mmCIF file of C-alpha atoms in Angstrom:
data_model
loop_
_atom_site.group_PDB
_atom_site.id
_atom_site.type_symbol
_atom_site.label_atom_id
_atom_site.label_comp_id
_atom_site.label_asym_id
_atom_site.label_seq_id
_atom_site.Cartn_x
_atom_site.Cartn_y
_atom_site.Cartn_z
ATOM 1 C CA MET A 25 0.153 0.035 0.097
ATOM 2 C CA ARG A 26 2.903 2.325 0.909
ATOM 3 C CA THR A 27 4.378 1.648 -2.464
ATOM 4 C CA PHE A 28 1.322 2.337 -4.451
ATOM 5 C CA SER A 29 0.825 5.509 -2.446
ATOM 6 C CA PHE A 30 4.440 6.417 -3.234
ATOM 7 C CA LEU A 31 3.732 5.978 -6.876
ATOM 8 C CA VAL A 32 0.615 7.987 -7.164
ATOM 9 C CA THR A 33 2.406 10.782 -5.336
ATOM 10 C CA LEU A 34 5.307 10.541 -7.848
ATOM 11 C CA VAL A 35 3.246 10.444 -10.929
ATOM 12 C CA ALA A 36 0.930 13.475 -9.537
ATOM 13 C CA ALA A 37 4.513 15.231 -8.785
ATOM 14 C CA LEU A 38 5.663 14.441 -12.360
ATOM 15 C CA ILE A 39 2.508 15.534 -14.158
ATOM 16 C CA GLY A 40 2.208 18.733 -11.991
ATOM 17 C CA PHE A 41 6.307 19.669 -12.925
ATOM 18 C CA TYR A 42 5.276 18.793 -16.788
ATOM 19 C CA ASN A 43 2.096 20.940 -16.832
ATOM 20 C CA TYR A 44 3.842 23.963 -15.155
ATOM 21 C CA PHE A 45 6.749 23.912 -17.451
ATOM 22 C CA GLU A 46 4.961 23.108 -20.715
ATOM 23 C CA ALA A 47 2.870 26.179 -19.917
ATOM 24 C CA ARG A 48 6.147 28.414 -19.381
ATOM 25 C CA LEU A 49 8.112 26.734 -22.521
ATOM 26 C CA GLU A 50 8.150 29.706 -24.624
ATOM 27 C CA SER A 51 10.032 31.685 -21.778
ATOM 28 C CA PHE A 52 12.956 29.166 -21.938
ATOM 29 C CA TYR A 53 13.857 29.536 -25.816
ATOM 30 C CA ILE A 54 16.891 31.361 -26.907
ATOM 31 C CA PHE A 55 16.547 30.905 -30.645
ATOM 32 C CA ASP A 56 13.804 32.238 -32.968
ATOM 33 C CA PRO A 57 12.961 30.013 -35.922
ATOM 34 C CA SER A 58 12.162 33.392 -38.134
ATOM 35 C CA HIS A 59 15.812 34.395 -37.471
ATOM 36 C CA LEU A 60 17.263 31.095 -38.133
ATOM 37 C CA HIS A 61 15.267 30.822 -41.575
ATOM 38 C CA ASP A 62 16.591 34.380 -42.621
ATOM 39 C CA LEU A 63 20.122 33.693 -41.358
ATOM 40 C CA SER A 64 19.788 30.425 -43.348
ATOM 41 C CA GLN A 65 18.989 32.564 -46.453
ATOM 42 C CA ARG A 66 21.595 35.173 -45.993
ATOM 43 C CA ALA A 67 24.519 32.577 -45.416
ATOM 44 C CA ILE A 68 23.643 30.778 -48.848
ATOM 45 C CA ALA A 69 23.213 34.302 -50.396
ATOM 46 C CA ALA A 70 26.839 35.011 -49.161
ATOM 47 C CA HIS A 71 28.564 31.801 -50.130
ATOM 48 C CA GLY A 72 26.273 30.023 -52.378
ATOM 49 C CA GLU A 73 27.028 26.408 -52.733
ATOM 50 C CA ASN A 74 30.123 26.681 -50.527
ATOM 51 C CA THR A 75 28.669 24.742 -47.514
ATOM 52 C CA ARG A 76 31.731 25.220 -45.376
ATOM 53 C CA GLY A 77 31.436 29.031 -45.858
ATOM 54 C CA VAL A 78 27.554 28.880 -44.936
ATOM 55 C CA VAL A 79 28.403 26.727 -41.934
ATOM 56 C CA ASP A 80 30.913 29.290 -40.503
ATOM 57 C CA PHE A 81 28.567 32.366 -41.357
ATOM 58 C CA ILE A 82 25.851 30.613 -39.462
ATOM 59 C CA VAL A 83 27.909 30.264 -36.705
ATOM 60 C CA ALA A 84 29.695 33.341 -36.300
ATOM 61 C CA GLU A 85 26.282 35.323 -36.700
ATOM 62 C CA LEU A 86 24.577 33.273 -33.955
ATOM 63 C CA GLU A 87 27.813 34.133 -31.526
ATOM 64 C CA GLN A 88 26.943 37.696 -31.962
ATOM 65 C CA LYS A 89 22.850 37.322 -31.683
ATOM 66 C CA VAL A 90 22.613 34.756 -28.861
ATOM 67 C CA PRO A 91 24.373 34.595 -25.756
ATOM 68 C CA SER A 92 28.044 32.773 -26.833
ATOM 69 C CA VAL A 93 28.202 30.746 -23.570
ATOM 70 C CA HIS A 94 25.170 28.811 -24.886
ATOM 71 C CA ILE A 95 27.048 28.427 -28.335
ATOM 72 C CA ASN A 96 29.242 25.189 -28.756
ATOM 73 C CA LYS A 97 32.000 26.466 -30.932
ATOM 74 C CA ASP A 98 34.024 23.278 -30.978
ATOM 75 C CA GLU A 99 33.040 21.640 -34.504
ATOM 76 C CA GLU A 100 32.631 17.897 -33.457
ATOM 77 C CA TRP A 101 31.063 16.034 -36.074
ATOM 78 C CA VAL A 102 29.834 12.532 -35.560
ATOM 79 C CA PHE A 103 27.437 10.116 -37.258
ATOM 80 C CA ASN A 104 23.809 10.196 -36.493
ATOM 81 C CA ASN A 105 21.774 7.007 -37.490
ATOM 82 C CA ALA A 106 17.850 7.720 -36.618
ATOM 83 C CA GLY A 107 14.731 6.034 -38.111
ATOM 84 C CA GLY A 108 16.915 4.265 -40.896
ATOM 85 C CA ALA A 109 18.731 7.172 -42.169
ATOM 86 C CA MET A 110 22.331 8.121 -41.762
ATOM 87 C CA GLY A 111 24.294 11.370 -41.776
ATOM 88 C CA ALA A 112 26.307 13.595 -39.656
ATOM 89 C CA MET A 113 25.599 15.936 -37.158
ATOM 90 C CA TYR A 114 27.676 19.089 -35.289
ATOM 91 C CA ILE A 115 25.781 19.961 -32.232
ATOM 92 C CA ILE A 116 25.663 23.825 -31.827
ATOM 93 C CA HIS A 117 23.460 23.841 -28.820
ATOM 94 C CA ALA A 118 21.840 21.046 -26.918
ATOM 95 C CA SER A 119 19.442 22.113 -23.673
ATOM 96 C CA ILE A 120 16.477 20.464 -22.133
ATOM 97 C CA THR A 121 13.991 22.806 -24.211
ATOM 98 C CA GLU A 122 16.199 23.507 -27.563
ATOM 99 C CA TYR A 123 18.704 21.770 -29.977
ATOM 100 C CA LEU A 124 20.532 23.318 -32.708
ATOM 101 C CA ILE A 125 22.859 21.391 -35.286
ATOM 102 C CA ILE A 126 24.142 21.344 -38.514
ATOM 103 C CA PHE A 127 22.952 17.885 -39.696
ATOM 104 C CA GLY A 128 23.408 16.330 -43.175
ATOM 105 C CA THR A 129 25.302 13.811 -45.768
ATOM 106 C CA ALA A 130 27.544 14.332 -48.976
ATOM 107 C CA ILE A 131 25.812 10.905 -50.462
ATOM 108 C CA GLY A 132 22.220 10.972 -49.574
ATOM 109 C CA THR A 133 20.079 8.985 -47.326
ATOM 110 C CA GLU A 134 16.097 8.062 -46.491
ATOM 111 C CA GLY A 135 14.454 7.241 -43.545
ATOM 112 C CA HIS A 136 11.472 7.922 -40.809
ATOM 113 C CA THR A 137 11.415 11.347 -39.089
ATOM 114 C CA GLY A 138 10.231 10.041 -35.865
ATOM 115 C CA ARG A 139 7.529 11.322 -33.781
ATOM 116 C CA HIS A 140 8.823 13.947 -31.465
ATOM 117 C CA THR A 141 7.858 15.859 -28.256
ATOM 118 C CA ALA A 142 9.434 19.092 -29.967
ATOM 119 C CA ASP A 143 8.766 21.227 -33.155
ATOM 120 C CA ASP A 144 11.402 20.790 -35.587
ATOM 121 C CA TYR A 145 12.687 23.233 -38.203
ATOM 122 C CA PHE A 146 14.826 22.044 -41.265
ATOM 123 C CA ASN A 147 16.398 24.745 -43.069
ATOM 124 C CA ILE A 148 17.971 23.617 -45.917
ATOM 125 C CA LEU A 149 21.489 24.964 -46.861
ATOM 126 C CA GLN A 150 22.581 22.935 -49.648
ATOM 127 C CA GLY A 151 20.674 20.218 -51.949
ATOM 128 C CA THR A 152 17.050 19.141 -51.470
ATOM 129 C CA GLN A 153 15.219 17.295 -49.090
ATOM 130 C CA LEU A 154 11.802 15.576 -50.076
ATOM 131 C CA ALA A 155 9.157 14.123 -47.530
ATOM 132 C CA TYR A 156 5.987 12.165 -47.846
ATOM 133 C CA VAL A 157 3.074 11.853 -45.605
ATOM 134 C CA PRO A 158 0.254 8.869 -46.086
ATOM 135 C CA GLY A 159 -2.406 9.700 -48.557
ATOM 136 C CA SER A 160 -0.517 12.066 -50.866
ATOM 137 C CA PHE A 161 0.547 11.424 -54.383
ATOM 138 C CA GLU A 162 3.284 13.944 -54.710
ATOM 139 C CA PRO A 163 6.185 14.635 -52.589
ATOM 140 C CA GLU A 164 6.887 17.872 -50.473
ATOM 141 C CA VAL A 165 10.037 19.264 -52.169
ATOM 142 C CA TYR A 166 12.185 21.723 -50.086
ATOM 143 C CA PRO A 167 15.067 23.360 -51.850
ATOM 144 C CA ALA A 168 18.044 25.065 -50.508
ATOM 145 C CA GLY A 169 16.867 28.325 -48.753
ATOM 146 C CA SER A 170 13.345 26.795 -47.727
ATOM 147 C CA VAL A 171 12.438 25.306 -44.456
ATOM 148 C CA HIS A 172 10.615 22.206 -43.770
ATOM 149 C CA HIS A 173 8.790 22.666 -40.379
ATOM 150 C CA LEU A 174 7.517 19.200 -38.681
ATOM 151 C CA ARG A 175 5.114 19.791 -36.219
ATOM 152 C CA ARG A 176 5.407 18.366 -32.735
ATOM 153 C CA GLY A 177 3.674 14.821 -32.788
ATOM 154 C CA GLU A 178 3.731 14.553 -36.700
ATOM 155 C CA VAL A 179 5.576 11.988 -38.643
ATOM 156 C CA LYS A 180 6.764 11.879 -42.318
ATOM 157 C CA GLN A 181 8.896 9.751 -44.502
ATOM 158 C CA TYR A 182 12.033 11.870 -45.932
ATOM 159 C CA LYS A 183 14.592 11.521 -48.377
ATOM 160 C CA MET A 184 17.863 13.432 -49.484
ATOM 161 C CA ASP A 185 18.545 12.048 -52.781
ATOM 162 C CA SER A 186 22.137 13.373 -52.756
ATOM 163 C CA SER A 187 24.228 15.648 -50.780
ATOM 164 C CA CYS A 188 22.181 17.569 -48.412
ATOM 165 C CA PHE A 189 23.023 19.691 -45.438
ATOM 166 C CA ALA A 190 20.641 21.744 -43.226
ATOM 167 C CA LEU A 191 20.693 23.913 -40.127
ATOM 168 C CA GLU A 192 17.998 21.871 -37.886
ATOM 169 C CA TYR A 193 16.328 23.437 -34.900
ATOM 170 C CA ALA A 194 14.156 21.777 -32.509
ATOM 171 C CA ARG A 195 11.995 23.323 -29.693
ATOM 172 C CA GLY A 196 10.010 21.648 -26.962
ATOM 173 C CA TRP A 197 11.018 18.673 -24.779
ATOM 174 C CA ILE A 198 14.191 17.547 -26.021
ATOM 175 C CA PRO A 199 15.430 14.708 -23.786
ATOM 176 C CA PRO A 200 12.486 12.394 -25.008
ATOM 177 C CA MET A 201 13.675 12.733 -28.451
ATOM 178 C CA LEU A 202 17.226 10.794 -27.616
ATOM 179 C CA PHE A 203 15.489 7.489 -27.528
ATOM 180 C CA PHE A 204 14.536 7.952 -31.140
ATOM 181 C CA GLY A 205 18.312 8.899 -31.856
ATOM 182 C CA TYR A 206 19.620 6.088 -29.984
ATOM 183 C CA ALA A 207 17.231 3.109 -30.935
ATOM 184 C CA ASP A 208 19.222 2.547 -34.415
ATOM 185 C CA THR A 209 22.372 1.659 -32.356
ATOM 186 C CA PHE A 210 20.864 -0.980 -30.380
ATOM 187 C CA SER A 211 18.859 -2.513 -33.106
ATOM 188 C CA SER A 212 21.215 -2.199 -36.016
ATOM 189 C CA THR A 213 24.245 -0.347 -36.029
ATOM 190 C CA LEU A 214 25.955 -1.435 -32.854
ATOM 191 C CA ASP A 215 28.160 1.738 -33.189
ATOM 192 C CA PHE A 216 28.674 1.996 -29.763
ATOM 193 C CA PRO A 217 31.750 4.302 -29.996
ATOM 194 C CA THR A 218 29.712 6.789 -31.900
ATOM 195 C CA LEU A 219 26.541 6.212 -29.270
ATOM 196 C CA TRP A 220 29.238 7.413 -26.563
ATOM 197 C CA ALA A 221 30.541 10.400 -28.808
ATOM 198 C CA THR A 222 26.861 11.654 -29.189
ATOM 199 C CA SER A 223 25.823 11.006 -25.394
ATOM 200 C CA ARG A 224 29.053 12.762 -24.235
ATOM 201 C CA ILE A 225 28.598 15.915 -26.296
ATOM 202 C CA THR A 226 24.865 16.243 -25.759
ATOM 203 C CA GLY A 227 25.108 15.369 -22.096
ATOM 204 C CA ARG A 228 28.046 18.205 -21.800
ATOM 205 C CA GLU A 229 26.044 20.680 -23.453
ATOM 206 C CA MET A 230 22.835 20.192 -21.838
ATOM 207 C CA ILE A 231 24.417 20.078 -18.457
ATOM 208 C CA SER A 232 26.344 22.870 -19.165
ATOM 209 C CA ASN A 233 23.540 24.927 -19.946
ATOM 210 C CA LEU A 234 21.491 23.975 -17.263
ATOM 211 C CA PHE A 235 24.240 25.124 -14.727
ATOM 212 C CA LYS A 236 24.262 28.642 -16.889
ATOM 213 C CA GLY A 237 20.278 28.829 -16.069
ATOM 214 C CA LYS A 238 19.085 27.584 -19.586
ATOM 215 C CA MET A 239 16.733 24.869 -19.342
#
């Protein structure tokens, strides 16, 4: 009986915690989707298909526009396998309520977007992304300079036919998304060194930002 009472109390506390912070999520964000889209377009206008230059342009402005203590300037690229797709990512920012990464591949990939607890804004920097939803007979097409907004709770099939890189921004509850990011390691790749690298960088950034007062 005591155990049951404890579990009921714990569940009630967690629900209260969730509802309290869910109503205040907007106050924790330091990035703005409109600014990130505009920044991506200006970076492309300045550097064209020079993706290296586009990335440098984006990171340099972010250091000026948001508190630089929340920006990871160490460009630590790691593979990312999720939903059957494979690419690589550079984590610019990771916290409890937001992440900002450069994600892409030079050879193309295809997979499942996942159904997430955050809105995801995929700003195409180079190449083209295709997306598909059941019941449609035509693909959604997202060329360089456009943004693919995957709303919280939605799911799609997506594909990058060839080289494609994007500035990906998620806002909402980020920790639950990690299960999707880790699943392919245990069910398919068994690439534990990459899993460790991803966990080390993500955990370091999340904890560091939490200590700096950034949820």
